[in-house]
Coordinates of C-alpha atoms in Angstrom, one line a residue:
X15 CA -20.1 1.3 -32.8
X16 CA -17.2 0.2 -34.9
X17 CA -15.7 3.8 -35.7
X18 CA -15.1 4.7 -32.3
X19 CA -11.8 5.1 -31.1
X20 CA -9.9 2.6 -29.6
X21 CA -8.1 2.8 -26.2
X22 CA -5.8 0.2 -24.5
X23 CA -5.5 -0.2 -20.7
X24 CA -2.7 -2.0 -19.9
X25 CA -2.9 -3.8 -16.0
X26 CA -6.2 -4.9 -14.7
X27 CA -5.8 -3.5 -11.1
X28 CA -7.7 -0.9 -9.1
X29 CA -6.1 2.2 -11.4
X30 CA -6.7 0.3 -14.6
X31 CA -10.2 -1.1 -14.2
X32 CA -11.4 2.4 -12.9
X33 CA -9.7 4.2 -16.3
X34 CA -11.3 1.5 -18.1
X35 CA -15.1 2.1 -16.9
X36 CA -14.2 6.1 -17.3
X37 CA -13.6 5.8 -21.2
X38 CA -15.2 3.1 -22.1
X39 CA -18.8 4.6 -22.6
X40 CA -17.3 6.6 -25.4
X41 CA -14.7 4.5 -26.6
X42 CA -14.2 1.0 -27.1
X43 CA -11.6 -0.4 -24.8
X44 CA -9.1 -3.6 -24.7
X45 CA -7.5 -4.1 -21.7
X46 CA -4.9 -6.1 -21.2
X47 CA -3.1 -7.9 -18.4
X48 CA 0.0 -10.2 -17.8
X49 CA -1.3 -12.5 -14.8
X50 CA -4.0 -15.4 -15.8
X51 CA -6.6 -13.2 -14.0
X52 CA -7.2 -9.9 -13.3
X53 CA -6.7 -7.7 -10.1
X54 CA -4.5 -10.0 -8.0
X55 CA -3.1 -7.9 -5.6
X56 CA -6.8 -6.2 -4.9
X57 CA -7.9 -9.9 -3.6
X58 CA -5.1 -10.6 -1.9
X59 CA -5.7 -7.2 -0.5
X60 CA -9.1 -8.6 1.1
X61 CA -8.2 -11.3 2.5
X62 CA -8.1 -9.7 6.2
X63 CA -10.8 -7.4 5.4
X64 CA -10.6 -4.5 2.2
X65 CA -9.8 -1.4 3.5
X66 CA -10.8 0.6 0.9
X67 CA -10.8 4.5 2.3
X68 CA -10.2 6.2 5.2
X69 CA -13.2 8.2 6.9
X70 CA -11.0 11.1 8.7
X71 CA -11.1 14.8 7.0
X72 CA -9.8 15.5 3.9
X73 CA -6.8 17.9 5.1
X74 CA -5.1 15.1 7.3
X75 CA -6.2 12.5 4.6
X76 CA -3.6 14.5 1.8
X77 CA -1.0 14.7 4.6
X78 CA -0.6 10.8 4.9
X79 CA 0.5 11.2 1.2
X80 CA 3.7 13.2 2.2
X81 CA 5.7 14.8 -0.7
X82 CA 3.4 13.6 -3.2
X83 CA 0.3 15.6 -1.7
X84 CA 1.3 18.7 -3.9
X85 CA 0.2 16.8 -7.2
X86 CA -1.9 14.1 -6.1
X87 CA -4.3 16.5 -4.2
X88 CA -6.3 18.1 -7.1
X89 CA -6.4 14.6 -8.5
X90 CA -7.7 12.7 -4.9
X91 CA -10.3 15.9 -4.4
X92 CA -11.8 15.3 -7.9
X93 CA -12.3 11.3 -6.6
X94 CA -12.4 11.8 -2.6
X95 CA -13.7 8.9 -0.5
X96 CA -16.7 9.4 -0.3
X97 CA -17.1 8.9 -4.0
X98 CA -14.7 5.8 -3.4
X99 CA -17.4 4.6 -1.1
X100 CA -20.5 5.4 -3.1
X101 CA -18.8 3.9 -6.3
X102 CA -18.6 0.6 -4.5
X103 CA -21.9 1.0 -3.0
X104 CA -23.3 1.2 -6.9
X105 CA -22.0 -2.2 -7.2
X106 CA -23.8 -3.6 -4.4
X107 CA -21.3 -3.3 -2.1
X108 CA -22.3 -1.0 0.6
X109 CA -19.3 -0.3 2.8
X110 CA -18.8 0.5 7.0
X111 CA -16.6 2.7 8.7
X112 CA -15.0 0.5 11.2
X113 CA -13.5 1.3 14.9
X114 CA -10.2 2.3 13.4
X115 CA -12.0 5.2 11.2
X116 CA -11.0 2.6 8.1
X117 CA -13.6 2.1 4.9
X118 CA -14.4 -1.5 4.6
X119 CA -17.2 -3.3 2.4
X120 CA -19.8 -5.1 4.6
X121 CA -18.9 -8.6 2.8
X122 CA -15.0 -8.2 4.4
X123 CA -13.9 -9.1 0.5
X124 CA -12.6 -7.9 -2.5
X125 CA -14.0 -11.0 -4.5
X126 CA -17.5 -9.6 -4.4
X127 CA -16.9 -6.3 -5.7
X128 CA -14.6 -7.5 -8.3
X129 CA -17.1 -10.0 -9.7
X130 CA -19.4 -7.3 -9.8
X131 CA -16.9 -4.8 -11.6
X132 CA -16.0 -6.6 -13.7
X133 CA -19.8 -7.7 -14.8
X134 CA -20.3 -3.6 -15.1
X135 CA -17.5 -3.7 -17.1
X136 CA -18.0 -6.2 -19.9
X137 CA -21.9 -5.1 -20.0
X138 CA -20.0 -1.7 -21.1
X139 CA -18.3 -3.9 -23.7
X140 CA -14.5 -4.1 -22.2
X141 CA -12.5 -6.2 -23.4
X142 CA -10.1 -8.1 -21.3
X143 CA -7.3 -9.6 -22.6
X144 CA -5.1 -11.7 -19.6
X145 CA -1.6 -13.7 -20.3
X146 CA -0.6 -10.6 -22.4
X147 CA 2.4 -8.5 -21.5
X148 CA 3.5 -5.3 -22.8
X149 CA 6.5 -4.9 -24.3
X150 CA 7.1 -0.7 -25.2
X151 CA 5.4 1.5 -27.8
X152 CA 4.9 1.1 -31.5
X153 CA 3.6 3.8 -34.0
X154 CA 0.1 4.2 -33.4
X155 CA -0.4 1.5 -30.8
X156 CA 1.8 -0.5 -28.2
X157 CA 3.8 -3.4 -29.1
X158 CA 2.6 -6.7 -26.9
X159 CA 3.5 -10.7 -26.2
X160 CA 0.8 -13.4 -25.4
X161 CA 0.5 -17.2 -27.0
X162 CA -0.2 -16.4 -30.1
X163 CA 3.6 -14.2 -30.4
X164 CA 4.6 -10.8 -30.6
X165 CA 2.0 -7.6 -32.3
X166 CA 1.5 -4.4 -32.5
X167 CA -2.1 -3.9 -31.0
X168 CA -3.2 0.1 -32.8
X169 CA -4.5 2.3 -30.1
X170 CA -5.5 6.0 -30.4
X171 CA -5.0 6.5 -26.2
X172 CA -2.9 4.1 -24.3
X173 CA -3.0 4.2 -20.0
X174 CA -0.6 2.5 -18.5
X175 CA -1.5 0.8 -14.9
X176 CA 1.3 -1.9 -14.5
X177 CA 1.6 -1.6 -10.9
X178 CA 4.6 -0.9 -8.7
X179 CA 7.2 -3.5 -7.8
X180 CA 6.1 -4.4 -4.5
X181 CA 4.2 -8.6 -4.5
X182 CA 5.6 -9.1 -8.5
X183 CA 4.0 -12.9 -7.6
X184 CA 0.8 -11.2 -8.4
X185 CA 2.0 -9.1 -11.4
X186 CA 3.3 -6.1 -10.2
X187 CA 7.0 -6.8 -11.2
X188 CA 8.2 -3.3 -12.3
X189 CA 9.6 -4.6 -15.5
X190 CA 8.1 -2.0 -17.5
X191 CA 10.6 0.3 -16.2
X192 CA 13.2 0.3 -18.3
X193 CA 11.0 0.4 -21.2
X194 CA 9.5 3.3 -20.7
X195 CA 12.9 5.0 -19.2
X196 CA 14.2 4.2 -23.1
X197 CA 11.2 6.2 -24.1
X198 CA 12.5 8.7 -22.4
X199 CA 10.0 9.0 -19.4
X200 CA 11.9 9.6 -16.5
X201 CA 11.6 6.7 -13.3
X202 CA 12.6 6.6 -10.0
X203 CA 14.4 3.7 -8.7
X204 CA 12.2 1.4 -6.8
X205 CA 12.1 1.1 -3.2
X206 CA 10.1 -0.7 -0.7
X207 CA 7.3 1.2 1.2
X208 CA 5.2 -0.1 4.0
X209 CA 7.7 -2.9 5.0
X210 CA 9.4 -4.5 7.7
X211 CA 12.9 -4.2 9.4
X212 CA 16.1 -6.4 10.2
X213 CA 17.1 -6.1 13.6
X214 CA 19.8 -9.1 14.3
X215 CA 18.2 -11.1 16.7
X216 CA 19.7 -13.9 17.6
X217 CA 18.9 -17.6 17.0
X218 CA 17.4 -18.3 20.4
X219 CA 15.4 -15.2 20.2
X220 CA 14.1 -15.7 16.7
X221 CA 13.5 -19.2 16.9
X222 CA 11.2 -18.6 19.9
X223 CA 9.8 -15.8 19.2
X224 CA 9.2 -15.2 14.8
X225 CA 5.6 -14.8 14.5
X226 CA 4.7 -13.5 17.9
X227 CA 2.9 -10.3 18.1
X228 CA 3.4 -7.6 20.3
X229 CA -0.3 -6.1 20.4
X230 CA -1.0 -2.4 21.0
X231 CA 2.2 -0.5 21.1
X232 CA 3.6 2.6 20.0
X233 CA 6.4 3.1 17.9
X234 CA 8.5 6.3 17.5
X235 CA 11.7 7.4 15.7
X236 CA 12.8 11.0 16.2
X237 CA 9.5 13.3 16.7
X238 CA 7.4 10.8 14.8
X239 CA 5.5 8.0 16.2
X240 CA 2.4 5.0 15.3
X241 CA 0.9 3.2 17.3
X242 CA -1.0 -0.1 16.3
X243 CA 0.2 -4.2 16.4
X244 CA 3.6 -5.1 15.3
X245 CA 5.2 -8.7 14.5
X246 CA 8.1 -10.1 15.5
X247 CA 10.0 -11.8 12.5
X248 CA 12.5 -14.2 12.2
X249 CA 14.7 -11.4 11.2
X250 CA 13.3 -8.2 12.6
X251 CA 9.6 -7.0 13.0
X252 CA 7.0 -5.7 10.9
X253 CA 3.1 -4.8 11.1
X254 CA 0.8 -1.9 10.7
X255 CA 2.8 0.2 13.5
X256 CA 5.9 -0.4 11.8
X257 CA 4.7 0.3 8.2
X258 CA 3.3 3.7 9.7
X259 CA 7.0 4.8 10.2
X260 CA 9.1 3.2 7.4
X261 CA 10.0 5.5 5.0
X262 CA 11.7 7.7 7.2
X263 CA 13.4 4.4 8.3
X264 CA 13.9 3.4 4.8
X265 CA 15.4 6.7 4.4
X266 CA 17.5 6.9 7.0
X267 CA 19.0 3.4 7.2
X268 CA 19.6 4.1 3.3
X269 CA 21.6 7.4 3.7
X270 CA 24.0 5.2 6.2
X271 CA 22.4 7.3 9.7
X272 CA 22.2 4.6 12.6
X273 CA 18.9 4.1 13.2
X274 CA 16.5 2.6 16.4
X275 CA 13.1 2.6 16.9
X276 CA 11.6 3.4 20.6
X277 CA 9.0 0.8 21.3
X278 CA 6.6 1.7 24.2
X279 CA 5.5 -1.3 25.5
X280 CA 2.2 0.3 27.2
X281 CA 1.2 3.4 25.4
X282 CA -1.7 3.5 27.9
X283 CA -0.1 3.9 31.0
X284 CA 2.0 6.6 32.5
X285 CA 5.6 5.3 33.2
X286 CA 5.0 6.0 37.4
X287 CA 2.4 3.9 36.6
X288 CA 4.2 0.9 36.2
X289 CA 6.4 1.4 38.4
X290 CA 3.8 1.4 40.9
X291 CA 2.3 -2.1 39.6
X292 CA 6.0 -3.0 39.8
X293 CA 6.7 -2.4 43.0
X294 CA 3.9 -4.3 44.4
X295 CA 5.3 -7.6 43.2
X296 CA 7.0 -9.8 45.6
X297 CA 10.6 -9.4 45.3
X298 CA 11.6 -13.1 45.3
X299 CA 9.0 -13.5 42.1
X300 CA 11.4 -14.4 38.6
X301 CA 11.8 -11.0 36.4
X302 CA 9.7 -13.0 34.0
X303 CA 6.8 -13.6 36.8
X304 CA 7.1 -10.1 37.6
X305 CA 6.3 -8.8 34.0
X306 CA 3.6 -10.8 33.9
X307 CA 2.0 -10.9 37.3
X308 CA 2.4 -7.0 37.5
X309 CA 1.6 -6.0 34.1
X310 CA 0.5 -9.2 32.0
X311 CA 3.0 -8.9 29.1
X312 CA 3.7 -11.5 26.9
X313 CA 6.6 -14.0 26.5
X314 CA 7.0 -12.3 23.1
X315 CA 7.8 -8.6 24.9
X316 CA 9.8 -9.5 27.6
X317 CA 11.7 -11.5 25.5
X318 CA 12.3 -8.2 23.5
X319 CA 13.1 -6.5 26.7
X320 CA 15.8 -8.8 27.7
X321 CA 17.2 -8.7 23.6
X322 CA 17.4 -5.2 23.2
X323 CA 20.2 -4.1 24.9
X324 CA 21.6 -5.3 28.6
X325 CA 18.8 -7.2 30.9
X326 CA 16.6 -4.7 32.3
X327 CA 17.2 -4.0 35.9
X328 CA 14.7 -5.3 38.7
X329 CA 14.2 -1.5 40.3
X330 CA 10.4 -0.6 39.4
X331 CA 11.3 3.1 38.1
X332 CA 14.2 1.8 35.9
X333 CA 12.0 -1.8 35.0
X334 CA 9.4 1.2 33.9
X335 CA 11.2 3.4 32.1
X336 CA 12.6 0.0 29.9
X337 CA 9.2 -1.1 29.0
X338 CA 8.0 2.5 27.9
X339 CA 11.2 3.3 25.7
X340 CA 12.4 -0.5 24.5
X341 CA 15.8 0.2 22.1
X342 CA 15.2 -1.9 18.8
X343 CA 18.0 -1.9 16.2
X344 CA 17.1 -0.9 12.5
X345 CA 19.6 -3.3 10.0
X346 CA 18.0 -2.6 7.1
X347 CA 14.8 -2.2 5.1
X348 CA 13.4 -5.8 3.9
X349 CA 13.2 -6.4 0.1
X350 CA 10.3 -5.1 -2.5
X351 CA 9.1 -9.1 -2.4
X352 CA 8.2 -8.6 0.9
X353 CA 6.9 -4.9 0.6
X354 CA 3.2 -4.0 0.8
X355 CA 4.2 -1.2 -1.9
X356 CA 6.5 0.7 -3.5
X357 CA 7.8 3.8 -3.4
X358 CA 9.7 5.3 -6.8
X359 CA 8.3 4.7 -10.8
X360 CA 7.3 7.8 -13.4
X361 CA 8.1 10.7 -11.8
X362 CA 5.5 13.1 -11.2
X363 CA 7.0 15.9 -13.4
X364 CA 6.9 13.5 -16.5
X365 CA 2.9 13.7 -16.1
X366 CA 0.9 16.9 -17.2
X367 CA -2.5 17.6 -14.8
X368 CA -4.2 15.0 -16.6
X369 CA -2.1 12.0 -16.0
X370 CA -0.2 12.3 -19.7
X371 CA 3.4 10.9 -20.3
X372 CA 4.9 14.5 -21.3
X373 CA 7.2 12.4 -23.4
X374 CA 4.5 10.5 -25.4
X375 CA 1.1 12.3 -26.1
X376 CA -2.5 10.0 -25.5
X377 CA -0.3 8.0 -23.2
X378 CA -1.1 8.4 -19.6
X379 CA -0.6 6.4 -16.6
X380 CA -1.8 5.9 -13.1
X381 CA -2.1 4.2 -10.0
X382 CA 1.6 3.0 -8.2
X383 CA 3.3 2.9 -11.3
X384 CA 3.5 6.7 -10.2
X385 CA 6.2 7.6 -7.7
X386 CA 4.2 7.9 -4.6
X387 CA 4.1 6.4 -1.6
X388 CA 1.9 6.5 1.8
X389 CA 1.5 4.3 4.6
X390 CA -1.6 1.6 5.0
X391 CA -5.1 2.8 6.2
X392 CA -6.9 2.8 3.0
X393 CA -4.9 5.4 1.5
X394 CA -3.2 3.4 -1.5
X395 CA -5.9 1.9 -2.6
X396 CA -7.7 5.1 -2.7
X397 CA -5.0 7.2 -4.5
X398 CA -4.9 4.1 -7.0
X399 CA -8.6 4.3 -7.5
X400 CA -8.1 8.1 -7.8
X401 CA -5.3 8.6 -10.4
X402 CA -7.2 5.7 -12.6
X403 CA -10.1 8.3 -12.7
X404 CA -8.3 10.7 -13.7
X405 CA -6.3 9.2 -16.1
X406 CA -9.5 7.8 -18.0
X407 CA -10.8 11.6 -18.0
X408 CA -7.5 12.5 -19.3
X409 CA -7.7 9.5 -22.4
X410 CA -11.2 11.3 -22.9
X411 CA -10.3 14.4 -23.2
X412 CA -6.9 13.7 -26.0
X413 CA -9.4 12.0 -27.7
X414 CA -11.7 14.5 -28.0
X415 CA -9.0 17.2 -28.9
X416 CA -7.8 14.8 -31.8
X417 CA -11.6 14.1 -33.1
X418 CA -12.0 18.4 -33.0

């Protein structure tokens, strides 16, 4: 119907598309996006598989989201995973809970279910409008750039879904920062979450070993620990166990505290253990033939045992206590361009409880454009998917208070 209002979503990611399909059986809705294509970073996302959710209970779920749980809860509870997974399932992508407890869709890919989004979508009569970048706010609308020039595109509800500033390759650049910090909308400064480490190896070690993973081990720093894969970088490492831990690194490294991670080599076994393999090694046998005869590590981790700190003595109890406690060096957190995600944006106490800009009514945002962070697992994608839904409800509702 012509007279209904108009609302303007601008990103086409998880958090947009998902406000988008909220509103847009009662209002007609444009969304636009800066990248040629939409959702970028949600297919490069399933490549290895998209983790969509994660199956474990709801109370550890929240906790993963740290300091953020305390306003993000109400909102995740209104959209929990199981919704998540029976949303996708309506698209006719039935998902599986693999081995790791982790949500994925049975086709491994995030092409299918964005094909079929996006069908759902334009059915409902969205309108998507690519290679068009916001550029702030304009009375009664938002003021935008794409090949025809600069407008003013009228809106009676804006949501904002831009994205963090982690991959901006794939759109999510953070440029919209400063715009909406002139607006008077308070932002965090940007940081990169889920991300590798420097550690200063040196040449020999990195050009041997940059790529290499080290499968299966556990990482702590202070009381907290993952365990999962790692990757040894040319520069430090990274990977799932390492992204589990860094933004206390982040943090730490940030506020100048020396910081080293404690890599256990073989979480699985007891350190008398492997001593005891040790020890039944010949003695004339290479400290390299040793490692591997006794316990089969890789080239990759006894390289790491002879680079972090002096060479490991042969003794089996002292060999053993090395592998279980490895000393790596933390440099420095690696850039945003390298980050899975982001932590900083719009503050949470700039939003009220349904996703609105307190410093510009029918404007809301959503997804990691919000200043939130939490580590890999499923969990961003299903706080993005969350905080879209409830910013869409949100549009809704201004809408309906201004129509009263």
């Amino acid at each position: 119907m012509p007279d209904r209002p108009r609302v303007v979503v601008v990103g086409a990611g998880p958090a947009g598309l998902m406000a988008a399909e909220r509103i847009a059986p009662h209002a007609r809705v444009i969304v636009l996006e800066q990248m040629p294509s939409p959702a970028r970073k949600l297919l490069m996302a399933g490549r290895g598989g998209l983790n969509l959710s994660h199956s474990e209970p709801i109370e550890p779920f929240l906790e993963r989201y740290g300091a953020a749980r305390s306003w993000l809860e109400p909102v995740i509870r209104a959209f929990p995973p199981d919704a998540l997974i029976e949303w996708a399932a309506d698209l006719g992508q039935p998902c599986f809970v693999g081995s790791s407890g982790r949500w994925f869709p049975r086709a491994m890919k995030a092409s299918p279910l964005l094909r079929a989004w996006l069908r759902r979508l334009e059915d409902q009569g969205v309108q998507l409008r690519t290679r068009t970048r916001f550029l702030g706010f304009a009375e009664g609308g938002v003021r935008i750039a794409d090949g025809s020039g600069e407008s003013v595109l009228r809106a009676e509800a804006v949501v904002l879904a831009m994205g963090g500033a982690s991959w901006p390759r794939l759109g999510s650049d953070g440029t919209w920062a400063p715009v909406l910090a002139e607006a008077d909308v308070p932002v965090a400064p940007f940081q990169p979450a889920n991300c590798g480490f420097s550690c200063g190896w040196s040449a020999v070690f990195a050009d041997r070993f940059a790529g290499e993973p080290l499968k299966n081990v556990r990482l702590s720093f202070g009381a907290l620990s993952s365990r999962g894969d790692a990757i040894l970088s040319r520069n430090g490492i990274e990977g799932g166990a390492v992204y589990g831990l860094s933004a206390p690194l982040r943090d730490a490294v940030a506020s100048g505290v020396p910081a080293s991670l404690r890599l256990d080599l073989r979480p699985d076994q007891t350190e008398a253990d492997l001593a005891a393999r040790l020890a039944r090694v010949r003695g004339r046998e290479s400290l390299s033939n040793m490692l591997r005869k006794a316990l089969s590590l890789s080239p990759a981790a006894i390289g790491l045992l002879r680079e972090c700190g002096e060479p490991p003595e042969r003794a089996p109890a002292t060999l053993a206590a090395r592998i279980k406690s490895v000393p790596v060096p933390i440099l420095a957190a690696c850039g945003l361009d390298r980050a899975i995600s982001s932590a900083g944006g719009i503050e949470a106490g700039a939003i009220d409880a349904t996703m609105m800009l307190r410093a510009r009514p029918g404007v809301f945002a959503c997804g990691e454009m919000l200043d939130w962070e939490a580590p890999t697992g499923g969990y961003l994608l299903q706080a993005s998917f969350a905080t879209g839904h409830a910013a869409g409800l949100g549009a809704l509702r201004w809408l309906r208070s201004r129509s009263a």
